[in-house]
Short mmCIF file of C-alpha atoms in Angstrom, two decimals:
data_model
loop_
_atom_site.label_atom_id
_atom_site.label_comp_id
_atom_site.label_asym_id
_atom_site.label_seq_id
_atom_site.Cartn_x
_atom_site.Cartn_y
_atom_site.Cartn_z
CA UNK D 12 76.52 98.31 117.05
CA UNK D 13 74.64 97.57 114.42
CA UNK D 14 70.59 97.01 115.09
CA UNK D 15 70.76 96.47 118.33
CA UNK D 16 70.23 98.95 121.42
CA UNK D 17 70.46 102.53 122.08
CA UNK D 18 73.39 104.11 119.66
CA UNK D 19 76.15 105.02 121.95
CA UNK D 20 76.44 109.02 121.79
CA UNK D 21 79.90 110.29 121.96
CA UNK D 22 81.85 110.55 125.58
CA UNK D 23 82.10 113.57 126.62
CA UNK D 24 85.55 114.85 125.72
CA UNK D 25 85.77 112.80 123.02
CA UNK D 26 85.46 113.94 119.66
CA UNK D 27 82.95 113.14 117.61
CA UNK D 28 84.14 112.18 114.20
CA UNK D 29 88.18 111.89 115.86
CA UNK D 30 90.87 114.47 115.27
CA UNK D 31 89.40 117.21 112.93
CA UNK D 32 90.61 115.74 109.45
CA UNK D 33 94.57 117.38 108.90
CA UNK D 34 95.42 118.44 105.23
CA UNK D 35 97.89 115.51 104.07
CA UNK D 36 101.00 115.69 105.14
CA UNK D 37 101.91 116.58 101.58
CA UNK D 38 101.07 120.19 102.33
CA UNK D 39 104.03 121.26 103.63
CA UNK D 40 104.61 124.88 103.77
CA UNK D 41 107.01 124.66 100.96
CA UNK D 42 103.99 123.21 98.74
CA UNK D 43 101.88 126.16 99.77
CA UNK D 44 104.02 128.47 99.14
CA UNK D 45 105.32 127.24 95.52
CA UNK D 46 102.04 126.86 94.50
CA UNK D 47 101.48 130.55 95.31
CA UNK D 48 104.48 131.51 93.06
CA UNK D 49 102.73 129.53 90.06
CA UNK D 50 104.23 126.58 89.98
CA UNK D 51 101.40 124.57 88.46
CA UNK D 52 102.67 121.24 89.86
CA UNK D 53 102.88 122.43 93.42
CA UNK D 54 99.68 123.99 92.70
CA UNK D 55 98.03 120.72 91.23
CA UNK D 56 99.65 118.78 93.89
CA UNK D 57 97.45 121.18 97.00
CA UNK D 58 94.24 120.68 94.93
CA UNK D 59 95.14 116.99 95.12
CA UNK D 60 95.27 117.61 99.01
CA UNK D 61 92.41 119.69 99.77
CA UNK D 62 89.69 117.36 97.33
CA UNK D 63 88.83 115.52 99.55
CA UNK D 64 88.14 117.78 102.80
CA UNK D 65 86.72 120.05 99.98
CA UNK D 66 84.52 117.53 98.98
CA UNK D 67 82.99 116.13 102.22
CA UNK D 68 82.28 119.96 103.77
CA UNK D 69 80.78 120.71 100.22
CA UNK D 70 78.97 117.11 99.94
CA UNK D 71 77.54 117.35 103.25
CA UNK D 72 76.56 121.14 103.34
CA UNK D 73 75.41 121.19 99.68
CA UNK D 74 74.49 117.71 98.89
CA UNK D 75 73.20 117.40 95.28
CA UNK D 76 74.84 120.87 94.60
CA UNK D 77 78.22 120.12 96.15
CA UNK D 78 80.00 119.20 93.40
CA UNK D 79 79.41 122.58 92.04
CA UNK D 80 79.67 124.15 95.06
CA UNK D 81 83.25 122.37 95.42
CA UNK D 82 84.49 123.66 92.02
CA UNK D 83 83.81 127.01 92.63
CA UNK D 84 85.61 126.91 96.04
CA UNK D 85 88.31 125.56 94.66
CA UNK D 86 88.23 128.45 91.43
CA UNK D 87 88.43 130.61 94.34
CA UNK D 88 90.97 128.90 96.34
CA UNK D 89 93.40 128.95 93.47
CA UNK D 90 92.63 131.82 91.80
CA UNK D 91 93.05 133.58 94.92
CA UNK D 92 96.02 131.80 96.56
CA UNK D 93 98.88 134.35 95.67
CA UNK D 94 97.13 136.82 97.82
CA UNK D 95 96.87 134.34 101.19
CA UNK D 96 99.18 135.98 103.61
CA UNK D 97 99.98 133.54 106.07
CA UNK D 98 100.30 130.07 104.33
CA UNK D 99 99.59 128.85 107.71
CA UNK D 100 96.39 129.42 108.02
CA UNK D 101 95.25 127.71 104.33
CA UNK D 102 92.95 125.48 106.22
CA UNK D 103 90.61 128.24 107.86
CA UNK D 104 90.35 130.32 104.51
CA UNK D 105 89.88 127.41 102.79
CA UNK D 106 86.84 125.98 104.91
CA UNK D 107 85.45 129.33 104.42
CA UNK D 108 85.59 130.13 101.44
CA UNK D 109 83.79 126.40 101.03
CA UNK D 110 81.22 126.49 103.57
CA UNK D 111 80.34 130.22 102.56
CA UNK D 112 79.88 128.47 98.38
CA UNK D 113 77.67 125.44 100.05
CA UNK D 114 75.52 127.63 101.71
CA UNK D 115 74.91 129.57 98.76
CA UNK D 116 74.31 126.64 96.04
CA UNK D 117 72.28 124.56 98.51
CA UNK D 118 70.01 127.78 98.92
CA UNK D 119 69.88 128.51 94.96
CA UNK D 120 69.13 124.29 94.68
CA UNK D 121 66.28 124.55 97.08
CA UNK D 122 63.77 125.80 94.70
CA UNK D 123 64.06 122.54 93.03
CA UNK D 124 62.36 119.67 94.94
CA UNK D 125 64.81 117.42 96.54
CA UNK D 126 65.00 113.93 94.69
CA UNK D 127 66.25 111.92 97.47
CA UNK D 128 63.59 112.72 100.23
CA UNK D 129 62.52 109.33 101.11
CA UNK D 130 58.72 110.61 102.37
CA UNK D 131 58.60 112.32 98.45
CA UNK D 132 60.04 108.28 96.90
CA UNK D 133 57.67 106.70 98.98
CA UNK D 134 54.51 108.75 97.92
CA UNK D 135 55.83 108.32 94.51
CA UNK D 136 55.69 104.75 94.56
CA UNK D 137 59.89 104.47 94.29
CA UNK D 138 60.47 100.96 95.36
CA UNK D 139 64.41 101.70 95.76
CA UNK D 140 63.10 104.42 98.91
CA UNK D 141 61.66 101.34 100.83
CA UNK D 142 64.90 100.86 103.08
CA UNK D 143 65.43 104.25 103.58
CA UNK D 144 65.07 106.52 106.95
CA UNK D 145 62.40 108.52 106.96
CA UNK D 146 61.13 111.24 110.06
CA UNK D 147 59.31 109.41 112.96
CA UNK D 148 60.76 106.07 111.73
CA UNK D 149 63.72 104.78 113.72
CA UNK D 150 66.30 102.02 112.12
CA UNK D 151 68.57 102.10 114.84
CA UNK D 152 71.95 102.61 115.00
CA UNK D 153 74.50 101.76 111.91
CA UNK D 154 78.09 103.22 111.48
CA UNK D 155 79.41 102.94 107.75
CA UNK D 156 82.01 100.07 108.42
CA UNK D 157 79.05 97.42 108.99
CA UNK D 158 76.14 99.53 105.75
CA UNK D 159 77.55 100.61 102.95
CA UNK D 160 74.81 102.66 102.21
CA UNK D 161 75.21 104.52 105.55
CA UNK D 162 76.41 107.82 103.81
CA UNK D 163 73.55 107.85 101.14
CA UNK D 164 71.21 107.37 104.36
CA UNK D 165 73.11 110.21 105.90
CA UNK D 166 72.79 112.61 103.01
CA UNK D 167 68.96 111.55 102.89
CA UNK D 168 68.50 112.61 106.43
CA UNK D 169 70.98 115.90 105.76
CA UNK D 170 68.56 116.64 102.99
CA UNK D 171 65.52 117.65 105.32
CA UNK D 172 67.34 119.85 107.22
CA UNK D 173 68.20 124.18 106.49
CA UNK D 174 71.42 124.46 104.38
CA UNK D 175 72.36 126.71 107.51
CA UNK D 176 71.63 124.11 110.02
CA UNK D 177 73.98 121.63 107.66
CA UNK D 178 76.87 123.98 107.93
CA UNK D 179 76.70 124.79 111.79
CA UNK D 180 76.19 120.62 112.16
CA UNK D 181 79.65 120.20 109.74
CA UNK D 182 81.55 122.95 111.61
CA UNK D 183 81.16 122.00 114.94
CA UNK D 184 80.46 117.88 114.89
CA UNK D 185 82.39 117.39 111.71
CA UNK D 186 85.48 120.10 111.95
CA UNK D 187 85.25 120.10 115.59
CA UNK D 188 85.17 124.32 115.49
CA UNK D 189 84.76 126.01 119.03
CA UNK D 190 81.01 127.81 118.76
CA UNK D 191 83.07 131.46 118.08
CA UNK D 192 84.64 129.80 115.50
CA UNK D 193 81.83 128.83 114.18
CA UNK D 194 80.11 131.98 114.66
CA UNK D 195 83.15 133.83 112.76
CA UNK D 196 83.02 131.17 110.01
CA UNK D 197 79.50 131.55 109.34
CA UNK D 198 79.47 135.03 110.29
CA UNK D 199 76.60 135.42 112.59
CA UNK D 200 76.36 136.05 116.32
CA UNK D 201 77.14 133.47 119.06
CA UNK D 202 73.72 132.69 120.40
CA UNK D 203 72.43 132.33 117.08
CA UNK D 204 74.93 129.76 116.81
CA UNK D 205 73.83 127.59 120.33
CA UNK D 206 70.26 127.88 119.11
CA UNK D 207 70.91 126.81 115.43
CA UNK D 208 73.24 123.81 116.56
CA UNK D 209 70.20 122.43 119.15
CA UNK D 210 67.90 123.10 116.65
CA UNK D 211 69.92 121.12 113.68
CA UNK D 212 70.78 118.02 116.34
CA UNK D 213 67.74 117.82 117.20
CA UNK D 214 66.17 117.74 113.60
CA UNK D 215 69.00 115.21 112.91
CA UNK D 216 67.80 112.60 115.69
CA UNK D 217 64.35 112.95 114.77
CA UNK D 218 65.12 111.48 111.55
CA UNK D 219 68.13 109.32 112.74
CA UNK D 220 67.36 108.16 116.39
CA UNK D 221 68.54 106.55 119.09
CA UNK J 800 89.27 119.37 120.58
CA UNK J 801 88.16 122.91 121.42
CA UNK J 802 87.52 124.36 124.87
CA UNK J 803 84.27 124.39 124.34
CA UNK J 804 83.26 121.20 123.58
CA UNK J 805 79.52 120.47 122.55
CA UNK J 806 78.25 118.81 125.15
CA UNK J 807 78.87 121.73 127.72
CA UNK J 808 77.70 124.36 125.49
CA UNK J 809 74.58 123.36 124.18
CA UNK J 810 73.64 120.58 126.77
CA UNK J 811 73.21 117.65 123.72
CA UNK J 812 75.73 115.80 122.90
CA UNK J 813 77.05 115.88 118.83
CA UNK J 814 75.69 113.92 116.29
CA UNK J 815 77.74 110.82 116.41
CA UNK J 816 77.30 108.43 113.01
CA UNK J 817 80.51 107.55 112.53
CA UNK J 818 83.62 108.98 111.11
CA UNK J 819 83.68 109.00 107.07
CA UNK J 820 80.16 108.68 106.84
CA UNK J 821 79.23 111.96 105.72
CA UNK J 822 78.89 112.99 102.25
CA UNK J 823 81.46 113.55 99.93
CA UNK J 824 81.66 114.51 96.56
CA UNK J 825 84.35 114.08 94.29
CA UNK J 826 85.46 116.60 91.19
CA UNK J 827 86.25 115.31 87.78
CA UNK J 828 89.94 115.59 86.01
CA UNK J 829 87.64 118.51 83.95
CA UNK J 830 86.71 120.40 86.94
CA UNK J 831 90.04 120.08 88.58
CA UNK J 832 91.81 121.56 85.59
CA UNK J 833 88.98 124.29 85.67
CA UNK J 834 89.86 125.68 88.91
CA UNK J 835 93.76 125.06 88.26
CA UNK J 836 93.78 127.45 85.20
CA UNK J 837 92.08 129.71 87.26
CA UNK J 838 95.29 129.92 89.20
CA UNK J 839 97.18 130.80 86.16
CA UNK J 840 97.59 134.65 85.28
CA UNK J 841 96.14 135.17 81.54
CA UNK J 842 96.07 131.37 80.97
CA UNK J 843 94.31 130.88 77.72
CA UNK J 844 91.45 127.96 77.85
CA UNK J 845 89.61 126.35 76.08
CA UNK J 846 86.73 123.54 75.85
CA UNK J 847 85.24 121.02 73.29
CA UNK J 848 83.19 118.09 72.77
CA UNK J 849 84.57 115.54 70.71
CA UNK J 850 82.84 112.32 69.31
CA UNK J 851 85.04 109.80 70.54
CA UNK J 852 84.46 107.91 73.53
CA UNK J 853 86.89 108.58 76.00
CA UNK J 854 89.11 105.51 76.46
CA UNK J 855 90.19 106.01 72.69
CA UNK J 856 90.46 109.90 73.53
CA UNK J 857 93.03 109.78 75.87
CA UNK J 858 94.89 107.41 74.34
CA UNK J 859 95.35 109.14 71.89
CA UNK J 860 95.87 112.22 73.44
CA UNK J 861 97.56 110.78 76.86
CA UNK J 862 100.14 109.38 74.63
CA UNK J 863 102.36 112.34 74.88
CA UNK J 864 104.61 111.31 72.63
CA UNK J 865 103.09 110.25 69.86
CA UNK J 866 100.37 112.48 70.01
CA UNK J 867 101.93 115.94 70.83
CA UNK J 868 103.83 116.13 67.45
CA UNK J 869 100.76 115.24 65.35
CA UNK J 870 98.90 118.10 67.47
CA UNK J 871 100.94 121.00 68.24
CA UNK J 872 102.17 122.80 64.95
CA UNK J 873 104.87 123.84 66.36
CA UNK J 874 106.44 120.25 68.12
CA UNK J 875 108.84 118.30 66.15
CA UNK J 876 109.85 115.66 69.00
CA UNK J 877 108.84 114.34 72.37
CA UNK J 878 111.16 112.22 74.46
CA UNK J 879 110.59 110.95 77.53
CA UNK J 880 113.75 111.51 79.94
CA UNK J 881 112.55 110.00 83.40
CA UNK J 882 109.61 108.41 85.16
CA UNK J 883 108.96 108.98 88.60
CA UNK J 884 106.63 106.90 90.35
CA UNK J 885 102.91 106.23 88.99
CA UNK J 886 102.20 109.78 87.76
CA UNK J 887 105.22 111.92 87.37
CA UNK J 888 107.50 112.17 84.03
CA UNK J 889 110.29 114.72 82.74
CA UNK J 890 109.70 115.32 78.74
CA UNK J 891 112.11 117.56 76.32
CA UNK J 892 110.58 118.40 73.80
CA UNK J 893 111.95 119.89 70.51
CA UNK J 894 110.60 122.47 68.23
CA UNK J 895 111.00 122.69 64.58
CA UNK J 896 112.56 125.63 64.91
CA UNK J 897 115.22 123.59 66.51
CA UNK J 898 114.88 124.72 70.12
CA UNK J 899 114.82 122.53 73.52
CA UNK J 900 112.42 122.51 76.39
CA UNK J 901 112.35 120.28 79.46
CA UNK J 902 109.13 119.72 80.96
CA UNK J 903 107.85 118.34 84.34
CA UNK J 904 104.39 116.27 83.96
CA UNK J 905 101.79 114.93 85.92
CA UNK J 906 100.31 112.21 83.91
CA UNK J 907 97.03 110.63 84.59
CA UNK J 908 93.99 108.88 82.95
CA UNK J 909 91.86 112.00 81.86
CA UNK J 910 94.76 114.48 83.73
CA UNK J 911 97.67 116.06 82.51
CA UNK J 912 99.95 118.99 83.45
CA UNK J 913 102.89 120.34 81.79
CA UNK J 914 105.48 122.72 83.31
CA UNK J 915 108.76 124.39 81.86
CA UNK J 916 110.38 127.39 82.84
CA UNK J 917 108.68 128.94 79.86
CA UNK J 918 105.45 127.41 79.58
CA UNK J 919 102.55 125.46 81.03
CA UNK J 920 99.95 123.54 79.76
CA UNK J 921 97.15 121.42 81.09
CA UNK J 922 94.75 118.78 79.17
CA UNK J 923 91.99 116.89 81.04
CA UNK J 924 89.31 115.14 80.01
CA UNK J 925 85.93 113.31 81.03
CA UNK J 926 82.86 111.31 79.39
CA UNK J 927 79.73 112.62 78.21
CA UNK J 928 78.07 109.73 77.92
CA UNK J 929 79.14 106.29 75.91
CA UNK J 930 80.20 108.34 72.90
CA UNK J 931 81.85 111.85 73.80
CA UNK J 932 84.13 113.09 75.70
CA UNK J 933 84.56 116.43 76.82
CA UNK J 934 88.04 117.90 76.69
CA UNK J 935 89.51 120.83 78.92
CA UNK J 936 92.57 122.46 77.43
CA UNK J 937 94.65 125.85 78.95
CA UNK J 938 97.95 126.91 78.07
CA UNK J 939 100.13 129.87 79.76
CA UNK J 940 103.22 132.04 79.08
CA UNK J 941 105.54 132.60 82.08
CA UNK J 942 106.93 135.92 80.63
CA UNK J 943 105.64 138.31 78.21
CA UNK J 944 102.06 137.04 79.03
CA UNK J 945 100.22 140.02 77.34
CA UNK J 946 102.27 139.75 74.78
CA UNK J 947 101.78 135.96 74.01
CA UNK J 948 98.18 135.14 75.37
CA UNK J 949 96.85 136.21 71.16
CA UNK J 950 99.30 133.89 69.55
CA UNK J 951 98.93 131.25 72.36
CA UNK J 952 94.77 131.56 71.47
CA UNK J 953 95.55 130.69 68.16
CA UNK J 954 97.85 127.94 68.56
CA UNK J 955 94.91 126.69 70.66
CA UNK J 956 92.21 126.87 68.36
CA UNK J 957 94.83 125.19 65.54
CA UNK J 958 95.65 122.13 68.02
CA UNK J 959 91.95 122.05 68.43
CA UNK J 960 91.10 121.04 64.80
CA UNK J 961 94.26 118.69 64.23
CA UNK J 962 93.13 116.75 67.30
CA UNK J 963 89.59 117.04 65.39
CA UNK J 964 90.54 115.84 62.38
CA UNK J 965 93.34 113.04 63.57
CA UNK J 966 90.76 111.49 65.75
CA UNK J 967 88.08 111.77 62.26
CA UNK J 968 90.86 109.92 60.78
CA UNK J 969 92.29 107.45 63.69
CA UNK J 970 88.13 106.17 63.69
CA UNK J 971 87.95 105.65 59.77
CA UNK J 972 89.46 102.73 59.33
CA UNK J 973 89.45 103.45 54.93
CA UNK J 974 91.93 106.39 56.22
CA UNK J 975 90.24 108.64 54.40
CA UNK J 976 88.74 111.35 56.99
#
């Protein structure tokens, strides 16, 4: 796929980025539940779990502020665990308690210029920007398996888009949420969703095209 | 995937770059341990730079039981019952006072967690730079909390400048720190 062609856009009724990532099978019930009595192993053992998922919806929402954004979710995730009333649903409180702490770093880190824009390296003479993607300048298709700089490409092109238009573009393309999930996650109405999704795709392929 | 699917709804298809791509962040043993004691009702933490780099830190400190007697006041012996695969041990430890306590552990570099039915306690530790480390340290009571959470601060602040002062003294090589 690499370099050559038109990138092949998903099939319809396929999903994007595969089955929405499950916690580890690790997580029983059992787990959740011990770790809500206290028991710091079981507890340690579910942070172990949710890291990861933690850290890509905070990485790709908040980007240079998602590691903070990820230890504060998961301050919030334990401190508040006990009170979780259905272990069952762990995974939707958990994405929203981490999505909602994205948002709100990525918007505090936006007063400070972003360092990674490749149009800001270039004018500053960076010479590590020159193989980067930049807006209006296509590089064709590349999937991660065959660049390993894919993802730093990725968060370059994530970087010149909203903080909101990050989240709607991790909750529906990356988690695979319905748009009324979305809108519940995010807590804003169901058009605004549609519109905000077109609008963040389309600032995606403008930097990333086909 | 969802009823909805993209393609219908908004009439572009999603943004398709490849699974795994996206960005990810990761959290260090510090930050991990952060959020833990946060899950821990009046868990008492607390947080120091030392000027040791942090191979030799944990070490000294990951070396439960060696170090844990020179550190805790109150620790006469550590003895390591079983080892379960890479991360997981069961420690008794012994007090002078002459008591016994069996712990469950997660051991790892920079990461460790201690569980009885009396206690826990949780060390981690990360670099700050070539020639500091930054160490993360909580301890909690399982009953009489209120109670124990003053005495528990002190012990803290005690282990604090023994681990100070043995790691002064581990880097002098005269012995005279």
């Amino acid at each position: 796929m690499s370099g050559s062609g038109k990138r092949p856009l998903a099939p319809k009724n396929r999903e994007p980025f595969g089955p929405a990532a499950p916690l580890p099978t690790m997580v029983d019930l059992d787990c959740i539940r011990a770790a809500q009595r206290g028991d710091l192993i079981a507890m340690s053992d579910l942070m172990d779990a949710l890291l990861p998922w933690v850290g890509r919806i905070c990485g790709s929402i908040a980007l240079d502020a998602g590691p903070d954004a990820a230890q504060e979710t998961l301050i919030q995730v334990m401190r508040d665990l006990r009170n979780l009333r259905d272990p069952a649903s762990l995974r939707s409180w958990v994405r929203r308690i981490a999505t909602r702490e994205a948002i709100r770093h990525a918007t505090r880190r936006r007063r400070e210029p972003p360092i990674d824009d490749p149009d800001r390296l270039r004018e500053a003479g960076d010479p590590a920007s020159a193989d980067l993607p930049s807006a209006g300048t296509p590089f064709g298709a590349r999937h991660a398996s065959d660049h390993p700089d894919l993802r730093h490409d990725i968060a370059v092109v994530l970087g010149a888009l909203s903080a909101d238009q990050r989240a709607i573009l991790v909750l529906r393309d990356l988690e695979g949420l319905s748009e009324s999930e979305a809108a519940k996650e995010l807590d804003v109405a169901r058009g605004t969703i549609k519109s905000r999704l077109h609008r963040a795709r389309e600032a995606f392929r403008q930097r990333w095209p086909a | 995937m969802n009823s909805d699917t993209p393609d219908t709804m908004t009439g572009d298809p999603p943004i398709d770059v490849g699974s795994g791509t996206w960005p990810v962040v990761e959290i260090d043993p510090v930050a991990k341990l952060r959020a833990l004691a946060a899950g821990i009702p009046l868990a008492v933490v607390d947080e120091a730079l030392f000027d040791v780099p942090f191979e030799r830190f944990w070490d000294f400190v990951g070396d439960l039981e060696k170090s844990t007697p020179r550190i805790e006041g109150s620790v006469h012996g550590v003895r390591i019952l079983e080892r379960r695969g890479d991360d997981r041990l069961r420690l008794e430890i012994r007090t002078l006072i002459g008591t016994r306590d069996e712990f469950e552990v997660v051991l790892r570099p920079g990461y460790c967690i201690m569980q009885s039915g009396r206690a826990v306690v949780g060390m981690a530790a990360r670099p700050e730079g070539p020639h500091r480390t930054r160490y993360f340290h909580f301890e909690g009571a399982r009953r009489f909390r209120w109670f124990l959470r003053p005495i528990l601060a002190w012990n803290i602040r005690q282990d604090f400048r023994r681990l100070r002062r043995l790691l002064e003294r581990e880097s002098d090589p005269t012995g005279r720190a």
